[in-house]
Amino acid sequence: MDKLDLLDGIARISVFVSLLLAFFLLTVKTENKLANRLFAFFFIFSAIDLSGFFIHVYIGEHQNLEIFRSTVCLLQMPLFYLFVLAVCYSDFKLQWKHLIHILPFIVANLLFTTRIYLSIGDGSFLEPLNQMSEIYFIQVLIEFQYVFYIISAFLILKKYKKIYLENYANPTVSTYKWLFQMTCVFLAAHAVAALKNLIRYSGFREIFLWTNVLVGTIALFVTCWLIMKALNHPELFRGVNSKLKLTKDILPKAEEKPEFVNAQNELINNQIILLKQYMSEKEPFLDPSLTIQELANQIAIPVRDLSVLINHHMKQHFFDFINEYRIEKAMAILKDSSKNELTVLEILYEVGFNSKSSFNTSFKKYTNLTPTAYRNAS
């Protein structure tokens, strides 16, 4: 099979699979409809971008349409960025200010209007298209835009993870892991695409054609991988409230008066004693969906104060603070000979975990042993 025919076939399959995934995201039932719609349009525009490998067969001499189609890729990363925000933050809503993300797309098409769109239309188009300064500029713009949004996505995920660990005790951090994996995959895939664009101007036509085949194949595999993820996790995960602040942002300013410092330290020590006593007696950690807001309500301490108390004064994330009690409870059950009939799976659910993998990871972190090895050693 000729390389061009192979590329054509791969591109057609990639476009079909991308549109299939977009259809799935638009029709699947989920609470986070906005995230699904943003991601669906991301794949619709990806399909339009990938169609560039074969669309010339259908548009014929209408080069204006082909040029316009090539600028659609400037809408992909803004949609991905907004999708990450919508998944991470349950209260995220689109606002008028978000229209700024389509500015590069508008600028590109305005830039093309005089020397490209109008010239193609009236027959005065003289300079080879891929040697025009406008084309170089747009390609550089695409690369800068991609880097900007990838870095922005990583920064959002970094903040999301910190907020999650400081405010939630559910050990299933699927949202962060999935989005982080996806962002890394997109970064790696685009690195190959950027290399392909460099080879375009090297004069090595054979290598350029094979890199095109490679890019099309990677796009197909990435889309198939995302389909498998979507089928296994149609719920699109849990977000956090964007109004939650990191502990470092809500720490009170230090007072220099010794009497104030002593009174503050005494209050903090009393709160820590109260908190530990409540955790031991009432065992709120047995609730797998416990949040710092819910615990604050239970012990009648303002949530801001409780967040500072645990995350700053006790030097632990809320996530680790709660899991430590869960692991201690699990250790007590595993050492209890009267409860040997309980399986590890039953124990992890009993102490507040909802995933065997997260339980094993947390247990080994605290004991350096797996639950089964700990039971056998006890």
Tab-separated table of C-alpha atoms in Angstrom:
chain	number	residue	atom	x	y	z
A	1	MET	CA	0.000	0.000	0.000
A	2	ASP	CA	1.236	3.499	-0.923
A	3	LYS	CA	2.138	5.811	2.001
A	4	LEU	CA	-0.467	8.358	0.886
A	5	ASP	CA	-3.165	5.677	0.717
A	6	LEU	CA	-2.167	4.432	4.174
A	7	LEU	CA	-2.299	7.970	5.557
A	8	ASP	CA	-5.673	8.549	3.913
A	9	GLY	CA	-7.096	5.383	5.483
A	10	ILE	CA	-5.737	6.116	8.961
A	11	ALA	CA	-7.022	9.706	8.808
A	12	ARG	CA	-10.522	8.599	7.780
A	13	ILE	CA	-10.680	6.095	10.645
A	14	SER	CA	-9.383	8.733	13.097
A	15	VAL	CA	-12.026	11.227	11.983
A	16	PHE	CA	-14.773	8.610	12.323
A	17	VAL	CA	-13.607	7.554	15.798
A	18	SER	CA	-13.280	11.200	16.931
A	19	LEU	CA	-16.827	11.964	15.802
A	20	LEU	CA	-18.037	8.753	17.463
A	21	LEU	CA	-16.468	9.833	20.756
A	22	ALA	CA	-17.991	13.318	20.366
A	23	PHE	CA	-21.426	11.731	19.838
A	24	PHE	CA	-20.941	9.582	22.941
A	25	LEU	CA	-19.971	12.605	25.053
A	26	LEU	CA	-22.962	14.620	23.839
A	27	THR	CA	-25.468	11.832	24.563
A	28	VAL	CA	-24.157	10.081	27.703
A	29	LYS	CA	-26.037	10.890	30.901
A	30	THR	CA	-23.886	12.761	33.402
A	31	GLU	CA	-24.189	15.566	35.942
A	32	ASN	CA	-21.288	17.469	34.385
A	33	LYS	CA	-22.864	18.238	31.023
A	34	LEU	CA	-20.703	21.294	30.372
A	35	ALA	CA	-17.462	19.296	30.579
A	36	ASN	CA	-18.865	16.677	28.201
A	37	ARG	CA	-19.949	19.279	25.668
A	38	LEU	CA	-16.606	21.078	25.751
A	39	PHE	CA	-14.758	17.798	25.253
A	40	ALA	CA	-17.161	16.766	22.478
A	41	PHE	CA	-16.472	19.977	20.549
A	42	PHE	CA	-12.756	19.424	21.131
A	43	PHE	CA	-13.058	16.123	19.255
A	44	ILE	CA	-15.283	17.613	16.552
A	45	PHE	CA	-12.605	20.225	15.827
A	46	SER	CA	-9.941	17.516	16.064
A	47	ALA	CA	-11.832	15.572	13.402
A	48	ILE	CA	-11.922	18.683	11.189
A	49	ASP	CA	-8.167	19.100	11.720
A	50	LEU	CA	-7.428	15.442	10.908
A	51	SER	CA	-9.598	15.635	7.780
A	52	GLY	CA	-6.827	17.737	6.236
A	53	PHE	CA	-5.126	14.508	5.172
A	54	PHE	CA	-7.926	13.717	2.683
A	55	ILE	CA	-10.372	16.640	2.481
A	56	HIS	CA	-8.718	17.987	-0.699
A	57	VAL	CA	-10.500	15.196	-2.600
A	58	TYR	CA	-13.860	16.819	-1.807
A	59	ILE	CA	-13.174	20.559	-1.835
A	60	GLY	CA	-11.363	20.588	-5.180
A	61	GLU	CA	-10.254	24.085	-6.126
A	62	HIS	CA	-11.883	25.784	-3.117
A	63	GLN	CA	-8.618	26.597	-1.351
A	64	ASN	CA	-10.366	29.179	0.835
A	65	LEU	CA	-12.185	26.349	2.604
A	66	GLU	CA	-8.950	24.442	3.106
A	67	ILE	CA	-7.186	27.497	4.577
A	68	PHE	CA	-10.127	28.163	6.897
A	69	ARG	CA	-10.178	24.491	7.947
A	70	SER	CA	-6.484	24.679	8.852
A	71	THR	CA	-7.193	27.500	11.341
A	72	VAL	CA	-9.776	25.449	13.253
A	73	CYS	CA	-6.939	23.792	15.213
A	74	LEU	CA	-6.596	27.115	17.078
A	75	LEU	CA	-9.884	26.278	18.839
A	76	GLN	CA	-8.801	22.836	20.090
A	77	MET	CA	-6.531	23.744	23.014
A	78	PRO	CA	-8.819	26.495	24.382
A	79	LEU	CA	-11.609	23.882	24.463
A	80	PHE	CA	-9.329	21.397	26.224
A	81	TYR	CA	-8.308	24.056	28.771
A	82	LEU	CA	-11.964	24.919	29.493
A	83	PHE	CA	-12.755	21.200	29.706
A	84	VAL	CA	-10.068	20.738	32.383
A	85	LEU	CA	-11.556	23.640	34.352
A	86	ALA	CA	-15.078	22.208	34.016
A	87	VAL	CA	-14.014	18.751	35.229
A	88	CYS	CA	-11.877	20.002	38.118
A	89	TYR	CA	-14.327	22.570	39.445
A	90	SER	CA	-17.934	21.492	39.905
A	91	ASP	CA	-19.200	25.105	39.936
A	92	PHE	CA	-17.419	26.205	36.739
A	93	LYS	CA	-19.589	28.045	34.210
A	94	LEU	CA	-18.808	29.617	30.862
A	95	GLN	CA	-18.746	33.419	30.956
A	96	TRP	CA	-18.376	36.185	28.398
A	97	LYS	CA	-14.729	36.637	29.422
A	98	HIS	CA	-13.951	33.162	28.069
A	99	LEU	CA	-14.515	34.454	24.528
A	100	ILE	CA	-10.962	35.787	24.703
A	101	HIS	CA	-9.805	32.230	23.997
A	102	ILE	CA	-11.072	32.440	20.398
A	103	LEU	CA	-8.980	35.564	19.747
A	104	PRO	CA	-6.075	33.658	18.047
A	105	PHE	CA	-8.592	31.995	15.691
A	106	ILE	CA	-10.092	35.379	14.759
A	107	VAL	CA	-6.664	37.026	14.345
A	108	ALA	CA	-5.481	34.196	12.089
A	109	ASN	CA	-8.452	34.499	9.760
A	110	LEU	CA	-8.250	38.296	9.660
A	111	LEU	CA	-4.566	37.939	8.798
A	112	PHE	CA	-5.417	35.598	5.946
A	113	THR	CA	-8.193	37.787	4.505
A	114	THR	CA	-6.202	40.268	2.387
A	115	ARG	CA	-3.290	38.263	0.965
A	116	ILE	CA	-4.809	34.786	0.944
A	117	TYR	CA	-8.631	34.614	0.977
A	118	LEU	CA	-9.170	37.547	-1.401
A	119	SER	CA	-6.165	36.682	-3.590
A	120	ILE	CA	-7.357	33.102	-4.062
A	121	GLY	CA	-10.772	34.401	-4.954
A	122	ASP	CA	-9.712	36.879	-7.673
A	123	GLY	CA	-6.913	34.811	-9.204
A	124	SER	CA	-4.081	37.147	-8.182
A	125	PHE	CA	-2.493	34.604	-5.888
A	126	LEU	CA	1.161	34.458	-6.988
A	127	GLU	CA	3.373	33.343	-4.064
A	128	PRO	CA	3.509	29.628	-3.052
A	129	LEU	CA	1.123	29.197	-0.136
A	130	ASN	CA	3.440	27.412	2.314
A	131	GLN	CA	6.171	30.029	1.731
A	132	MET	CA	4.069	33.005	2.756
A	133	SER	CA	4.959	34.880	5.952
A	134	GLU	CA	1.345	34.580	7.167
A	135	ILE	CA	1.593	30.785	7.111
A	136	TYR	CA	4.852	30.834	9.071
A	137	PHE	CA	3.303	33.209	11.599
A	138	ILE	CA	0.237	30.988	12.134
A	139	GLN	CA	2.382	27.888	12.600
A	140	VAL	CA	4.479	29.681	15.230
A	141	LEU	CA	1.259	30.957	16.856
A	142	ILE	CA	-0.089	27.397	17.043
A	143	GLU	CA	3.054	26.182	18.808
A	144	PHE	CA	3.037	29.034	21.330
A	145	GLN	CA	-0.684	28.544	21.940
A	146	TYR	CA	-0.207	24.818	22.545
A	147	VAL	CA	2.611	25.366	25.040
A	148	PHE	CA	0.581	28.065	26.845
A	149	TYR	CA	-2.500	25.874	27.275
A	150	ILE	CA	-0.567	22.741	28.215
A	151	ILE	CA	1.279	24.644	30.950
A	152	SER	CA	-2.014	26.229	32.069
A	153	ALA	CA	-3.643	22.796	32.282
A	154	PHE	CA	-0.784	21.437	34.410
A	155	LEU	CA	-1.043	24.460	36.742
A	156	ILE	CA	-4.797	23.924	37.138
A	157	LEU	CA	-4.227	20.245	37.952
A	158	LYS	CA	-1.501	21.113	40.468
A	159	LYS	CA	-3.826	23.507	42.307
A	160	TYR	CA	-6.760	21.086	42.031
A	161	LYS	CA	-4.731	18.290	43.629
A	162	LYS	CA	-3.671	20.527	46.543
A	163	ILE	CA	-7.244	21.696	47.149
A	164	TYR	CA	-8.496	18.105	46.947
A	165	LEU	CA	-5.927	16.812	49.450
A	166	GLU	CA	-6.630	19.672	51.861
A	167	ASN	CA	-10.432	19.360	51.769
A	168	TYR	CA	-11.449	15.818	50.778
A	169	ALA	CA	-10.812	12.369	52.241
A	170	ASN	CA	-12.050	10.176	49.387
A	171	PRO	CA	-8.903	8.280	48.319
A	172	THR	CA	-10.081	7.939	44.730
A	173	VAL	CA	-8.353	10.803	42.902
A	174	SER	CA	-9.462	9.579	39.474
A	175	THR	CA	-10.053	13.074	38.138
A	176	TYR	CA	-6.506	14.234	38.718
A	177	LYS	CA	-4.885	11.025	37.459
A	178	TRP	CA	-7.016	10.861	34.318
A	179	LEU	CA	-6.580	14.514	33.369
A	180	PHE	CA	-2.859	14.413	34.136
A	181	GLN	CA	-2.421	11.312	31.936
A	182	MET	CA	-4.434	12.932	29.152
A	183	THR	CA	-2.439	16.172	29.272
A	184	CYS	CA	0.842	14.228	29.160
A	185	VAL	CA	-0.407	12.173	26.199
A	186	PHE	CA	-1.475	15.332	24.330
A	187	LEU	CA	1.906	16.921	25.035
A	188	ALA	CA	3.779	13.875	23.705
A	189	ALA	CA	1.522	13.634	20.635
A	190	HIS	CA	1.971	17.302	19.805
A	191	ALA	CA	5.750	16.984	20.168
A	192	VAL	CA	5.631	14.481	17.307
A	193	ALA	CA	3.356	16.803	15.296
A	194	ALA	CA	5.762	19.719	15.874
A	195	LEU	CA	8.646	17.553	14.664
A	196	LYS	CA	6.623	16.745	11.558
A	197	ASN	CA	6.175	20.456	10.841
A	198	LEU	CA	9.922	21.018	11.131
A	199	ILE	CA	10.632	18.151	8.723
A	200	ARG	CA	8.165	19.739	6.259
A	201	TYR	CA	10.752	22.427	5.473
A	202	SER	CA	13.784	20.123	5.492
A	203	GLY	CA	13.299	18.835	1.962
A	204	PHE	CA	13.094	15.175	3.054
A	205	ARG	CA	9.756	14.339	1.455
A	206	GLU	CA	9.867	10.604	2.268
A	207	ILE	CA	10.548	11.243	5.948
A	208	PHE	CA	7.824	13.904	6.004
A	209	LEU	CA	5.282	11.459	4.570
A	210	TRP	CA	6.171	8.792	7.140
A	211	THR	CA	5.920	11.308	9.998
A	212	ASN	CA	2.461	12.188	8.690
A	213	VAL	CA	1.544	8.508	8.891
A	214	LEU	CA	2.967	8.405	12.427
A	215	VAL	CA	0.955	11.482	13.499
A	216	GLY	CA	-2.241	10.015	12.055
A	217	THR	CA	-1.610	6.696	13.799
A	218	ILE	CA	-0.911	8.400	17.137
A	219	ALA	CA	-4.124	10.443	16.778
A	220	LEU	CA	-6.071	7.241	16.163
A	221	PHE	CA	-4.576	5.407	19.151
A	222	VAL	CA	-5.070	8.404	21.466
A	223	THR	CA	-8.709	8.712	20.434
A	224	CYS	CA	-9.290	4.964	20.929
A	225	TRP	CA	-7.621	5.178	24.350
A	226	LEU	CA	-9.941	8.042	25.322
A	227	ILE	CA	-12.958	6.065	24.121
A	228	MET	CA	-11.979	3.162	26.390
A	229	LYS	CA	-11.599	5.613	29.288
A	230	ALA	CA	-14.975	7.181	28.544
A	231	LEU	CA	-16.707	3.802	28.355
A	232	ASN	CA	-15.171	2.681	31.654
A	233	HIS	CA	-15.808	6.035	33.400
A	234	PRO	CA	-18.901	7.640	31.814
A	235	GLU	CA	-19.540	9.697	34.966
A	236	LEU	CA	-16.661	12.141	34.227
A	237	PHE	CA	-15.546	12.279	37.840
A	238	ARG	CA	-15.945	14.553	40.807
A	239	GLY	CA	-14.990	18.217	40.875
A	240	VAL	CA	-14.116	20.522	43.738
A	241	ASN	CA	-15.564	23.936	44.509
A	242	SER	CA	-13.454	26.650	42.881
A	243	LYS	CA	-14.148	28.976	45.848
A	244	LEU	CA	-12.111	26.728	48.141
A	245	LYS	CA	-8.768	28.297	48.974
A	246	LEU	CA	-5.412	26.747	49.753
A	247	THR	CA	-4.320	26.898	53.384
A	248	LYS	CA	-1.383	29.156	52.551
A	249	ASP	CA	-3.868	31.714	51.191
A	250	ILE	CA	-5.987	31.852	54.348
A	251	LEU	CA	-3.291	31.757	57.050
A	252	PRO	CA	-3.723	34.697	59.459
A	253	LYS	CA	-0.962	37.272	59.601
A	254	ALA	CA	1.459	36.654	62.447
A	255	GLU	CA	1.244	38.864	65.544
A	256	GLU	CA	4.424	39.813	67.284
A	257	LYS	CA	3.043	40.278	70.830
A	258	PRO	CA	4.217	37.373	73.061
A	259	GLU	CA	0.949	37.227	75.014
A	260	PHE	CA	-1.016	36.862	71.770
A	261	VAL	CA	1.292	34.099	70.533
A	262	ASN	CA	0.953	32.175	73.817
A	263	ALA	CA	-2.842	32.477	73.793
A	264	GLN	CA	-2.952	31.395	70.148
A	265	ASN	CA	-0.722	28.362	70.801
A	266	GLU	CA	-2.897	27.317	73.747
A	267	LEU	CA	-6.027	27.589	71.607
A	268	ILE	CA	-4.406	25.537	68.840
A	269	ASN	CA	-3.288	22.818	71.280
A	270	ASN	CA	-6.814	22.602	72.744
A	271	GLN	CA	-8.335	22.340	69.267
A	272	ILE	CA	-5.900	19.566	68.332
A	273	ILE	CA	-6.761	17.627	71.501
A	274	LEU	CA	-10.495	18.108	70.815
A	275	LEU	CA	-10.101	17.011	67.194
A	276	LYS	CA	-8.088	13.862	68.015
A	277	GLN	CA	-10.515	12.922	70.773
A	278	TYR	CA	-13.465	13.317	68.420
A	279	MET	CA	-11.753	11.262	65.711
A	280	SER	CA	-11.042	8.415	68.144
A	281	GLU	CA	-14.465	8.368	69.791
A	282	LYS	CA	-16.875	9.152	66.925
A	283	GLU	CA	-14.812	7.728	64.030
A	284	PRO	CA	-16.121	10.108	61.315
A	285	PHE	CA	-13.398	8.783	59.002
A	286	LEU	CA	-15.522	5.685	58.376
A	287	ASP	CA	-17.534	7.816	55.929
A	288	PRO	CA	-15.714	7.342	52.580
A	289	SER	CA	-16.981	10.696	51.257
A	290	LEU	CA	-16.045	12.767	54.325
A	291	THR	CA	-14.953	16.333	53.524
A	292	ILE	CA	-13.320	18.961	55.697
A	293	GLN	CA	-16.540	20.999	55.562
A	294	GLU	CA	-18.549	18.088	56.977
A	295	LEU	CA	-16.003	17.420	59.736
A	296	ALA	CA	-15.958	21.140	60.636
A	297	ASN	CA	-19.744	21.085	60.991
A	298	GLN	CA	-19.544	18.015	63.248
A	299	ILE	CA	-17.031	19.473	65.711
A	300	ALA	CA	-18.321	23.073	65.497
A	301	ILE	CA	-15.057	24.632	64.291
A	302	PRO	CA	-15.108	27.059	61.328
A	303	VAL	CA	-13.895	25.249	58.223
A	304	ARG	CA	-11.156	27.847	57.623
A	305	ASP	CA	-9.812	27.301	61.145
A	306	LEU	CA	-9.977	23.525	60.772
A	307	SER	CA	-8.153	23.681	57.445
A	308	VAL	CA	-5.353	25.786	58.967
A	309	LEU	CA	-5.258	23.515	62.034
A	310	ILE	CA	-4.769	20.278	60.054
A	311	ASN	CA	-2.900	21.432	56.967
A	312	HIS	CA	-0.620	23.960	58.690
A	313	HIS	CA	-0.307	23.319	62.426
A	314	MET	CA	-0.523	19.513	62.257
A	315	LYS	CA	1.605	19.451	59.070
A	316	GLN	CA	-0.729	17.049	57.227
A	317	HIS	CA	-3.083	17.238	54.311
A	318	PHE	CA	-6.681	16.522	55.311
A	319	PHE	CA	-6.477	13.549	52.919
A	320	ASP	CA	-3.505	12.030	54.815
A	321	PHE	CA	-4.939	12.967	58.232
A	322	ILE	CA	-8.128	10.986	57.598
A	323	ASN	CA	-6.400	8.051	55.926
A	324	GLU	CA	-4.064	7.655	58.904
A	325	TYR	CA	-7.056	6.922	61.130
A	326	ARG	CA	-8.472	4.544	58.532
A	327	ILE	CA	-5.199	2.637	58.330
A	328	GLU	CA	-4.915	2.426	62.144
A	329	LYS	CA	-8.470	1.027	62.275
A	330	ALA	CA	-7.599	-1.481	59.541
A	331	MET	CA	-4.424	-2.508	61.383
A	332	ALA	CA	-6.443	-3.179	64.548
A	333	ILE	CA	-8.903	-5.362	62.612
A	334	LEU	CA	-6.115	-7.266	60.850
A	335	LYS	CA	-4.434	-8.010	64.210
A	336	ASP	CA	-7.717	-9.151	65.783
A	337	SER	CA	-7.771	-12.976	65.582
A	338	SER	CA	-11.535	-12.987	66.118
A	339	LYS	CA	-11.961	-11.209	62.780
A	340	ASN	CA	-9.844	-13.518	60.647
A	341	GLU	CA	-12.898	-14.418	58.619
A	342	LEU	CA	-13.067	-10.875	57.218
A	343	THR	CA	-11.430	-10.475	53.815
A	344	VAL	CA	-9.168	-7.547	52.993
A	345	LEU	CA	-11.893	-6.244	50.672
A	346	GLU	CA	-14.454	-6.280	53.499
A	347	ILE	CA	-12.023	-4.530	55.846
A	348	LEU	CA	-11.181	-1.717	53.422
A	349	TYR	CA	-14.877	-0.920	52.960
A	350	GLU	CA	-15.429	-1.096	56.712
A	351	VAL	CA	-12.738	1.494	57.497
A	352	GLY	CA	-13.831	4.041	54.864
A	353	PHE	CA	-11.922	3.151	51.695
A	354	ASN	CA	-13.757	2.429	48.461
A	355	SER	CA	-10.932	1.068	46.304
A	356	LYS	CA	-8.615	-1.888	46.852
A	357	SER	CA	-5.733	-0.244	44.991
A	358	SER	CA	-5.933	2.982	47.025
A	359	PHE	CA	-6.209	0.979	50.263
A	360	ASN	CA	-3.134	-1.111	49.429
A	361	THR	CA	-1.170	1.993	48.448
A	362	SER	CA	-2.069	3.877	51.634
A	363	PHE	CA	-1.528	0.828	53.863
A	364	LYS	CA	1.926	0.182	52.437
A	365	LYS	CA	2.788	3.882	52.816
A	366	TYR	CA	2.149	3.704	56.575
A	367	THR	CA	3.377	0.165	57.361
A	368	ASN	CA	5.745	-0.775	54.486
A	369	LEU	CA	3.676	-3.965	54.200
A	370	THR	CA	0.663	-5.057	52.226
A	371	PRO	CA	-2.497	-5.749	54.291
A	372	THR	CA	-2.111	-9.507	53.752
A	373	ALA	CA	1.565	-9.469	54.788
A	374	TYR	CA	0.703	-7.398	57.867
A	375	ARG	CA	-2.022	-9.858	58.897
A	376	ASN	CA	0.360	-12.811	58.487
A	377	ALA	CA	3.058	-11.051	60.516
A	378	SER	CA	0.713	-10.157	63.384
